[in-house]
Amino acid sequence: MNTWVQALLKPEPVALVVLLVLVVSLIQGLRRGASGSAKRLFFFIWTAAMVTVSLLLAGNGAALLSPWLRQFLVARNIVVPREELGAWSQFWYTLVTSIRDFELLRFSLLFLLGYLLLRFALGFLEPLVAMAFESLGGGRRSEAERSETMSKAASRTTGAAIGALLGAGRAFVIIAVLFVYVSLLPEGPLTDSIRASSFYNKTADELLQPVAGDVLERGPVLTQAVEAEFRKVLQRKYEVIDSAVPANIEQAALAVVKDAVTAEEKARALYDWLGSRIAYDWDKADNYEEQGIWKEQTPAETFDTRRGVCIDVARLYAVMARTVGLEVRVVTGQGADGRGGFGPHAWNEVRLADADGGWVPLDATWASTGDWFNPQGFERTHIRET
């Protein structure tokens, strides 16, 4: 116990927050007295129990419903129309096809919906529990009032003790939240300060780690999976937005590949065409890097202005490739910057269905610096986000 007190009294942020919670809870207990503090503690425990039950049921329910929902959506055969869509239609097709195709997103949405519904349903029990508590507590208060065995000072003292216990529960919740945060985002803001807290380390090591086991040790992997899923949804958004191909782009794509026969010849012809006609927009890149200003542009704008950054070139290539019957995707990740480092980048992968059926990488943005159509060692300069 002495080591816990010593850790708590060290002047560092986590310990100060916990100490403040304990002091405030103790003062509240003094003011409320025994009955009021007991009621607060009871409903704190009740809420924690309901949250735990809801989380467990929502997780199991999402795991059971996820495969069924995917099969249901696949059976609907939802295809994005190849026409210009309004904002709500874009949102709808992005959402429904992403839920169908991306497992983690589907599970997360089912889990969140299930948790909210369960918490709402269990909320109807709270008034009944409150009535039962008041009934029991009221009987005790009447008996205390008749016998006058408990003085006001004794009530406040008992309330303070209960308040301190409630504060300990609240402090534990705060440490648990910090533990989850540090586990899932080990490189996140303030994580170094949290890890530097001796009180946090003692609580995490002796109380939380034995309970969590190795589940949260896989936190960084889960975080990366969530980030990858988010990027998939973002890419799907672009696919939906870019589903409508303007007539001039379609005509240009068909003209570019008119002499090509194989899928590789078509993919190479489009690569050569974009690589020699779309100039890199250094002003757009500088505005984003130096001022954080990002200008979203459509493939039609890139085609008309003949200017764009890597994501613009990749999106235009994807639109033109799909127009001529190629299966293509936009890939995001890190590209070599020529100075020994890497920076955010985007390129394409195209599937050569009439060859071995495999996907090959290409980078039309870099075409002016060499041949970046499926060269050897492509992966050394392009690190795909997975």
CSV table of C-alpha atoms in Angstrom, one decimal:
chain,number,residue,atom,x,y,z
A,1,MET,CA,0.0,0.0,0.0
A,2,ASN,CA,2.9,2.3,0.8
A,3,THR,CA,4.3,2.0,-2.7
A,4,TRP,CA,0.9,2.9,-4.2
A,5,VAL,CA,0.7,6.0,-2.1
A,6,GLN,CA,4.2,7.0,-3.0
A,7,ALA,CA,3.5,6.6,-6.7
A,8,LEU,CA,0.2,8.6,-6.4
A,9,LEU,CA,1.9,11.5,-4.6
A,10,LYS,CA,4.6,12.0,-7.3
A,11,PRO,CA,4.0,15.3,-9.1
A,12,GLU,CA,3.3,14.0,-12.6
A,13,PRO,CA,0.1,14.5,-14.8
A,14,VAL,CA,-1.5,11.0,-14.5
A,15,ALA,CA,-1.1,10.9,-10.7
A,16,LEU,CA,-2.4,14.5,-10.3
A,17,VAL,CA,-5.5,13.7,-12.3
A,18,VAL,CA,-6.1,10.5,-10.2
A,19,LEU,CA,-5.5,12.5,-7.0
A,20,LEU,CA,-7.9,15.2,-8.1
A,21,VAL,CA,-10.6,12.6,-8.9
A,22,LEU,CA,-10.2,11.0,-5.4
A,23,VAL,CA,-10.4,14.4,-3.6
A,24,VAL,CA,-13.4,15.5,-5.6
A,25,SER,CA,-15.2,12.2,-4.9
A,26,LEU,CA,-14.4,12.4,-1.2
A,27,ILE,CA,-15.8,15.9,-1.0
A,28,GLN,CA,-18.9,14.9,-2.8
A,29,GLY,CA,-19.3,12.0,-0.4
A,30,LEU,CA,-19.1,14.4,2.6
A,31,ARG,CA,-21.8,16.6,1.1
A,32,ARG,CA,-24.1,13.8,0.1
A,33,GLY,CA,-23.8,11.7,3.3
A,34,ALA,CA,-24.1,8.0,3.6
A,35,SER,CA,-27.3,7.3,1.7
A,36,GLY,CA,-26.5,9.7,-1.2
A,37,SER,CA,-23.0,8.3,-1.7
A,38,ALA,CA,-24.3,4.7,-1.5
A,39,LYS,CA,-26.7,5.4,-4.2
A,40,ARG,CA,-24.0,6.9,-6.4
A,41,LEU,CA,-21.7,3.9,-5.8
A,42,PHE,CA,-24.5,1.5,-6.6
A,43,PHE,CA,-25.4,3.1,-9.9
A,44,PHE,CA,-21.7,3.4,-10.8
A,45,ILE,CA,-21.3,-0.4,-10.4
A,46,TRP,CA,-24.7,-1.0,-12.2
A,47,THR,CA,-23.6,1.1,-15.2
A,48,ALA,CA,-20.2,-0.7,-15.4
A,49,ALA,CA,-22.0,-4.0,-15.3
A,50,MET,CA,-24.5,-3.0,-18.1
A,51,VAL,CA,-21.6,-1.7,-20.2
A,52,THR,CA,-19.8,-5.0,-19.8
A,53,VAL,CA,-22.8,-7.1,-20.7
A,54,SER,CA,-23.6,-4.9,-23.7
A,55,LEU,CA,-20.0,-5.1,-25.0
A,56,LEU,CA,-20.0,-8.9,-24.7
A,57,LEU,CA,-23.4,-9.4,-26.3
A,58,ALA,CA,-22.7,-6.9,-29.1
A,59,GLY,CA,-19.4,-8.6,-29.9
A,60,ASN,CA,-20.9,-12.0,-30.1
A,61,GLY,CA,-23.9,-10.7,-32.1
A,62,ALA,CA,-21.7,-8.9,-34.6
A,63,ALA,CA,-19.6,-12.1,-35.1
A,64,LEU,CA,-22.7,-14.1,-35.9
A,65,LEU,CA,-24.4,-11.5,-38.1
A,66,SER,CA,-21.4,-10.4,-40.1
A,67,PRO,CA,-21.3,-13.4,-42.5
A,68,TRP,CA,-25.0,-13.4,-43.0
A,69,LEU,CA,-25.0,-9.7,-43.8
A,70,ARG,CA,-22.3,-10.2,-46.4
A,71,GLN,CA,-24.2,-13.0,-48.1
A,72,PHE,CA,-27.3,-10.9,-48.1
A,73,LEU,CA,-25.6,-7.9,-49.8
A,74,VAL,CA,-23.8,-10.2,-52.3
A,75,ALA,CA,-27.1,-11.7,-53.3
A,76,ARG,CA,-28.5,-8.2,-54.0
A,77,ASN,CA,-25.8,-7.9,-56.7
A,78,ILE,CA,-25.3,-4.2,-56.1
A,79,VAL,CA,-23.4,-2.5,-59.0
A,80,VAL,CA,-22.3,1.1,-59.0
A,81,PRO,CA,-24.1,2.8,-62.0
A,82,ARG,CA,-21.8,4.2,-64.7
A,83,GLU,CA,-23.4,7.6,-64.6
A,84,GLU,CA,-22.9,10.8,-62.7
A,85,LEU,CA,-24.1,10.4,-59.1
A,86,GLY,CA,-25.3,12.9,-56.6
A,87,ALA,CA,-23.7,13.3,-53.2
A,88,TRP,CA,-26.2,11.0,-51.4
A,89,SER,CA,-26.0,8.3,-54.1
A,90,GLN,CA,-22.2,8.4,-53.8
A,91,PHE,CA,-22.4,8.0,-50.1
A,92,TRP,CA,-24.9,5.2,-50.4
A,93,TYR,CA,-23.0,3.1,-52.9
A,94,THR,CA,-19.7,3.7,-51.0
A,95,LEU,CA,-21.2,2.6,-47.7
A,96,VAL,CA,-23.2,-0.4,-48.9
A,97,THR,CA,-20.4,-1.8,-51.1
A,98,SER,CA,-17.8,-1.2,-48.4
A,99,ILE,CA,-19.9,-3.0,-45.8
A,100,ARG,CA,-20.3,-5.9,-48.3
A,101,ASP,CA,-16.6,-6.2,-49.1
A,102,PHE,CA,-14.7,-5.1,-46.0
A,103,GLU,CA,-14.9,-7.4,-43.0
A,104,LEU,CA,-13.5,-5.2,-40.3
A,105,LEU,CA,-15.8,-2.3,-41.3
A,106,ARG,CA,-18.8,-4.6,-41.4
A,107,PHE,CA,-18.1,-6.1,-38.0
A,108,SER,CA,-17.4,-2.7,-36.4
A,109,LEU,CA,-20.7,-1.2,-37.7
A,110,LEU,CA,-22.7,-4.2,-36.5
A,111,PHE,CA,-20.9,-4.1,-33.1
A,112,LEU,CA,-21.5,-0.4,-32.7
A,113,LEU,CA,-25.2,-0.7,-33.7
A,114,GLY,CA,-25.7,-3.7,-31.4
A,115,TYR,CA,-24.0,-2.0,-28.4
A,116,LEU,CA,-26.2,1.1,-28.8
A,117,LEU,CA,-29.4,-0.9,-29.1
A,118,LEU,CA,-28.5,-3.0,-26.1
A,119,ARG,CA,-27.6,0.1,-24.0
A,120,PHE,CA,-30.9,1.7,-25.0
A,121,ALA,CA,-32.9,-1.5,-24.2
A,122,LEU,CA,-31.1,-2.0,-20.8
A,123,GLY,CA,-31.7,1.7,-20.0
A,124,PHE,CA,-35.4,0.8,-19.4
A,125,LEU,CA,-34.3,-1.3,-16.5
A,126,GLU,CA,-32.7,1.7,-14.7
A,127,PRO,CA,-35.9,3.3,-13.4
A,128,LEU,CA,-37.0,-0.1,-11.9
A,129,VAL,CA,-33.6,-0.6,-10.3
A,130,ALA,CA,-33.7,3.0,-8.9
A,131,MET,CA,-37.2,2.4,-7.4
A,132,ALA,CA,-35.9,-0.8,-5.8
A,133,PHE,CA,-32.9,0.9,-4.4
A,134,GLU,CA,-34.9,3.9,-3.1
A,135,SER,CA,-37.4,1.5,-1.5
A,136,LEU,CA,-34.6,-0.4,0.4
A,137,GLY,CA,-32.7,2.8,1.2
A,138,GLY,CA,-35.9,4.6,2.3
A,139,GLY,CA,-36.7,1.8,4.8
A,140,ARG,CA,-33.2,2.1,6.2
A,141,ARG,CA,-33.4,5.9,6.4
A,142,SER,CA,-36.8,5.7,8.2
A,143,GLU,CA,-35.4,3.3,10.7
A,144,ALA,CA,-32.4,5.5,11.2
A,145,GLU,CA,-34.5,8.6,11.7
A,146,ARG,CA,-36.7,6.8,14.3
A,147,SER,CA,-33.8,5.5,16.3
A,148,GLU,CA,-31.6,8.5,15.7
A,149,THR,CA,-28.6,6.2,16.1
A,150,MET,CA,-26.7,7.7,13.2
A,151,SER,CA,-25.7,11.3,13.7
A,152,LYS,CA,-25.2,13.7,10.8
A,153,ALA,CA,-21.4,13.7,11.4
A,154,ALA,CA,-21.4,9.9,11.2
A,155,SER,CA,-23.4,10.0,8.0
A,156,ARG,CA,-21.0,12.4,6.4
A,157,THR,CA,-18.0,10.3,7.5
A,158,THR,CA,-19.6,7.2,6.0
A,159,GLY,CA,-20.4,9.2,2.9
A,160,ALA,CA,-16.8,10.3,2.6
A,161,ALA,CA,-15.6,6.7,2.8
A,162,ILE,CA,-18.0,5.6,0.2
A,163,GLY,CA,-17.1,8.6,-1.9
A,164,ALA,CA,-13.4,7.7,-1.7
A,165,LEU,CA,-14.3,4.1,-2.9
A,166,LEU,CA,-16.3,5.6,-5.8
A,167,GLY,CA,-13.3,7.8,-6.6
A,168,ALA,CA,-11.1,4.8,-6.7
A,169,GLY,CA,-13.5,3.2,-9.2
A,170,ARG,CA,-13.5,6.3,-11.3
A,171,ALA,CA,-9.7,6.5,-11.2
A,172,PHE,CA,-9.4,2.9,-12.2
A,173,VAL,CA,-11.6,3.7,-15.3
A,174,ILE,CA,-9.3,6.5,-16.2
A,175,ILE,CA,-6.2,4.3,-16.0
A,176,ALA,CA,-8.0,1.6,-18.0
A,177,VAL,CA,-8.8,4.1,-20.7
A,178,LEU,CA,-5.2,5.3,-20.8
A,179,PHE,CA,-4.1,1.6,-20.9
A,180,VAL,CA,-6.2,0.9,-24.0
A,181,TYR,CA,-5.0,4.1,-25.6
A,182,VAL,CA,-1.4,3.3,-25.1
A,183,SER,CA,-1.9,-0.3,-26.2
A,184,LEU,CA,-3.7,0.7,-29.4
A,185,LEU,CA,-1.7,3.8,-30.3
A,186,PRO,CA,1.8,3.2,-28.9
A,187,GLU,CA,3.2,6.1,-31.0
A,188,GLY,CA,0.2,8.4,-30.3
A,189,PRO,CA,0.3,11.9,-28.7
A,190,LEU,CA,1.2,11.9,-25.0
A,191,THR,CA,1.9,8.2,-24.8
A,192,ASP,CA,5.5,8.9,-23.6
A,193,SER,CA,4.2,11.0,-20.8
A,194,ILE,CA,1.7,8.4,-19.8
A,195,ARG,CA,4.3,5.6,-19.8
A,196,ALA,CA,6.6,7.9,-17.7
A,197,SER,CA,4.0,7.8,-14.9
A,198,SER,CA,5.0,5.5,-12.1
A,199,PHE,CA,1.4,5.3,-10.8
A,200,TYR,CA,0.1,4.4,-14.3
A,201,ASN,CA,2.8,1.7,-14.7
A,202,LYS,CA,2.1,0.2,-11.3
A,203,THR,CA,-1.7,0.1,-12.0
A,204,ALA,CA,-1.3,-1.2,-15.5
A,205,ASP,CA,1.3,-3.9,-14.6
A,206,GLU,CA,-0.4,-5.2,-11.4
A,207,LEU,CA,-4.1,-4.8,-12.2
A,208,LEU,CA,-4.7,-4.4,-15.9
A,209,GLN,CA,-2.1,-6.4,-17.7
A,210,PRO,CA,-3.0,-9.7,-15.9
A,211,VAL,CA,-6.6,-9.2,-16.9
A,212,ALA,CA,-6.0,-8.1,-20.5
A,213,GLY,CA,-3.4,-10.8,-21.1
A,214,ASP,CA,-1.9,-10.5,-24.6
A,215,VAL,CA,-5.1,-9.2,-26.2
A,216,LEU,CA,-4.1,-5.6,-26.1
A,217,GLU,CA,-0.5,-6.4,-26.8
A,218,ARG,CA,-1.7,-6.9,-30.4
A,219,GLY,CA,-3.1,-3.4,-30.3
A,220,PRO,CA,-0.7,-2.0,-32.9
A,221,VAL,CA,-1.7,-4.7,-35.3
A,222,LEU,CA,-5.4,-3.9,-34.8
A,223,THR,CA,-4.6,-0.2,-35.3
A,224,GLN,CA,-2.9,-0.9,-38.6
A,225,ALA,CA,-5.8,-3.1,-39.7
A,226,VAL,CA,-8.3,-0.2,-38.9
A,227,GLU,CA,-6.1,2.2,-40.8
A,228,ALA,CA,-5.9,-0.2,-43.8
A,229,GLU,CA,-9.7,-0.6,-43.7
A,230,PHE,CA,-10.1,3.2,-43.7
A,231,ARG,CA,-7.9,3.5,-46.7
A,232,LYS,CA,-10.0,0.8,-48.5
A,233,VAL,CA,-13.1,2.8,-47.8
A,234,LEU,CA,-11.5,5.9,-49.1
A,235,GLN,CA,-10.4,4.1,-52.3
A,236,ARG,CA,-13.9,2.8,-52.7
A,237,LYS,CA,-15.2,6.3,-52.4
A,238,TYR,CA,-13.0,7.3,-55.3
A,239,GLU,CA,-14.2,4.3,-57.3
A,240,VAL,CA,-17.8,5.3,-56.8
A,241,ILE,CA,-17.1,9.0,-57.6
A,242,ASP,CA,-15.1,8.0,-60.7
A,243,SER,CA,-17.6,5.5,-61.9
A,244,ALA,CA,-19.1,8.0,-64.4
A,245,VAL,CA,-16.6,8.5,-67.3
A,246,PRO,CA,-16.9,11.7,-69.3
A,247,ALA,CA,-17.3,11.1,-73.1
A,248,ASN,CA,-14.0,12.8,-73.9
A,249,ILE,CA,-12.0,10.7,-71.5
A,250,GLU,CA,-13.7,7.5,-72.8
A,251,GLN,CA,-12.9,8.5,-76.4
A,252,ALA,CA,-9.3,9.3,-75.5
A,253,ALA,CA,-8.8,6.0,-73.8
A,254,LEU,CA,-10.2,4.0,-76.7
A,255,ALA,CA,-8.0,6.0,-79.1
A,256,VAL,CA,-4.9,5.3,-77.0
A,257,VAL,CA,-5.4,1.6,-77.1
A,258,LYS,CA,-6.8,1.2,-80.6
A,259,ASP,CA,-3.7,-0.7,-81.8
A,260,ALA,CA,-3.2,-2.7,-78.6
A,261,VAL,CA,-4.3,-6.3,-78.5
A,262,THR,CA,-3.3,-7.8,-75.1
A,263,ALA,CA,-4.1,-6.5,-71.7
A,264,GLU,CA,-0.5,-5.7,-71.1
A,265,GLU,CA,-0.3,-3.7,-74.4
A,266,LYS,CA,-3.4,-1.7,-73.4
A,267,ALA,CA,-2.0,-1.1,-69.9
A,268,ARG,CA,1.4,0.0,-71.3
A,269,ALA,CA,-0.2,2.3,-73.9
A,270,LEU,CA,-2.2,4.1,-71.2
A,271,TYR,CA,0.9,4.3,-69.0
A,272,ASP,CA,2.9,5.9,-71.8
A,273,TRP,CA,0.1,8.3,-72.7
A,274,LEU,CA,-0.5,9.6,-69.2
A,275,GLY,CA,3.3,9.7,-68.3
A,276,SER,CA,4.0,11.9,-71.3
A,277,ARG,CA,1.0,14.3,-71.1
A,278,ILE,CA,0.2,14.9,-67.4
A,279,ALA,CA,2.6,17.4,-65.7
A,280,TYR,CA,3.2,17.2,-62.0
A,281,ASP,CA,1.4,20.0,-60.1
A,282,TRP,CA,4.2,21.3,-57.9
A,283,ASP,CA,2.1,24.2,-56.7
A,284,LYS,CA,-0.6,21.9,-55.4
A,285,ALA,CA,2.0,19.7,-53.7
A,286,ASP,CA,3.7,22.6,-52.1
A,287,ASN,CA,0.4,24.1,-50.8
A,288,TYR,CA,-0.4,20.8,-49.1
A,289,GLU,CA,3.1,20.2,-47.6
A,290,GLU,CA,3.7,23.8,-46.5
A,291,GLN,CA,0.2,25.1,-45.7
A,292,GLY,CA,-1.9,22.0,-45.3
A,293,ILE,CA,-4.2,23.1,-48.1
A,294,TRP,CA,-5.5,20.2,-50.2
A,295,LYS,CA,-7.4,20.7,-53.5
A,296,GLU,CA,-9.5,17.7,-54.4
A,297,GLN,CA,-9.8,17.2,-58.1
A,298,THR,CA,-11.6,14.8,-60.3
A,299,PRO,CA,-10.1,12.7,-63.1
A,300,ALA,CA,-12.0,15.0,-65.5
A,301,GLU,CA,-10.1,18.0,-64.1
A,302,THR,CA,-6.8,16.2,-64.3
A,303,PHE,CA,-7.6,15.3,-67.9
A,304,ASP,CA,-8.6,18.8,-68.9
A,305,THR,CA,-5.8,20.7,-67.1
A,306,ARG,CA,-3.2,18.1,-67.8
A,307,ARG,CA,-1.9,18.7,-64.3
A,308,GLY,CA,-2.1,16.8,-61.1
A,309,VAL,CA,-0.2,15.1,-58.2
A,310,CYS,CA,0.3,11.3,-57.8
A,311,ILE,CA,-3.3,10.5,-56.6
A,312,ASP,CA,-4.8,12.5,-59.5
A,313,VAL,CA,-2.7,10.7,-62.1
A,314,ALA,CA,-3.5,7.3,-60.5
A,315,ARG,CA,-7.2,8.0,-60.5
A,316,LEU,CA,-7.2,9.2,-64.1
A,317,TYR,CA,-5.2,6.1,-65.1
A,318,ALA,CA,-7.8,3.9,-63.3
A,319,VAL,CA,-10.7,5.6,-65.0
A,320,MET,CA,-9.2,5.2,-68.5
A,321,ALA,CA,-8.1,1.6,-67.8
A,322,ARG,CA,-11.6,0.6,-66.7
A,323,THR,CA,-13.0,2.2,-69.8
A,324,VAL,CA,-11.0,-0.2,-72.0
A,325,GLY,CA,-11.9,-3.2,-70.0
A,326,LEU,CA,-8.9,-3.5,-67.7
A,327,GLU,CA,-9.2,-4.4,-64.0
A,328,VAL,CA,-7.2,-1.8,-62.1
A,329,ARG,CA,-6.8,-0.3,-58.7
A,330,VAL,CA,-5.3,2.7,-57.0
A,331,VAL,CA,-2.6,1.9,-54.5
A,332,THR,CA,-1.5,4.3,-51.7
A,333,GLY,CA,1.7,4.0,-49.7
A,334,GLN,CA,5.2,5.5,-49.5
A,335,GLY,CA,7.4,6.4,-52.4
A,336,ALA,CA,11.1,7.0,-52.4
A,337,ASP,CA,11.9,10.8,-52.4
A,338,GLY,CA,15.3,10.5,-54.0
A,339,ARG,CA,17.0,11.8,-50.9
A,340,GLY,CA,17.2,8.5,-49.0
A,341,GLY,CA,13.7,8.9,-47.5
A,342,PHE,CA,10.1,8.2,-48.3
A,343,GLY,CA,6.9,10.2,-48.6
A,344,PRO,CA,3.2,9.7,-49.2
A,345,HIS,CA,2.6,8.4,-52.7
A,346,ALA,CA,0.0,6.8,-55.0
A,347,TRP,CA,0.3,4.5,-58.0
A,348,ASN,CA,-1.6,1.8,-59.8
A,349,GLU,CA,-1.8,-2.0,-60.2
A,350,VAL,CA,-3.4,-3.5,-63.2
A,351,ARG,CA,-4.4,-7.2,-63.7
A,352,LEU,CA,-3.2,-8.8,-66.8
A,353,ALA,CA,-6.1,-11.3,-67.2
A,354,ASP,CA,-4.9,-12.7,-70.5
A,355,ALA,CA,-1.4,-13.4,-69.3
A,356,ASP,CA,-0.9,-15.1,-65.9
A,357,GLY,CA,-3.8,-13.3,-64.3
A,358,GLY,CA,-1.5,-11.5,-61.9
A,359,TRP,CA,-1.4,-7.9,-60.8
A,360,VAL,CA,1.5,-5.8,-62.0
A,361,PRO,CA,2.5,-2.3,-60.6
A,362,LEU,CA,3.0,0.9,-62.6
A,363,ASP,CA,3.7,4.5,-61.7
A,364,ALA,CA,2.7,6.9,-64.5
A,365,THR,CA,3.5,9.9,-62.2
A,366,TRP,CA,7.2,8.9,-62.4
A,367,ALA,CA,7.2,8.0,-66.1
A,368,SER,CA,9.4,11.0,-67.0
A,369,THR,CA,12.2,9.7,-64.7
A,370,GLY,CA,12.4,6.2,-66.3
A,371,ASP,CA,10.4,3.1,-67.0
A,372,TRP,CA,8.1,2.4,-64.1
A,373,PHE,CA,5.8,-0.1,-65.8
A,374,ASN,CA,6.4,-3.3,-63.8
A,375,PRO,CA,10.2,-2.9,-63.5
A,376,GLN,CA,12.3,-5.1,-61.3
A,377,GLY,CA,12.8,-3.8,-57.8
A,378,PHE,CA,9.5,-1.8,-57.9
A,379,GLU,CA,8.9,-2.7,-54.3
A,380,ARG,CA,12.2,-1.1,-53.1
A,381,THR,CA,11.0,2.4,-54.1
A,382,HIS,CA,7.2,1.9,-53.5
A,383,ILE,CA,6.1,0.6,-50.1
A,384,ARG,CA,2.5,-0.4,-50.3
A,385,GLU,CA,0.2,0.3,-47.3
A,386,THR,CA,-1.3,-3.0,-46.2
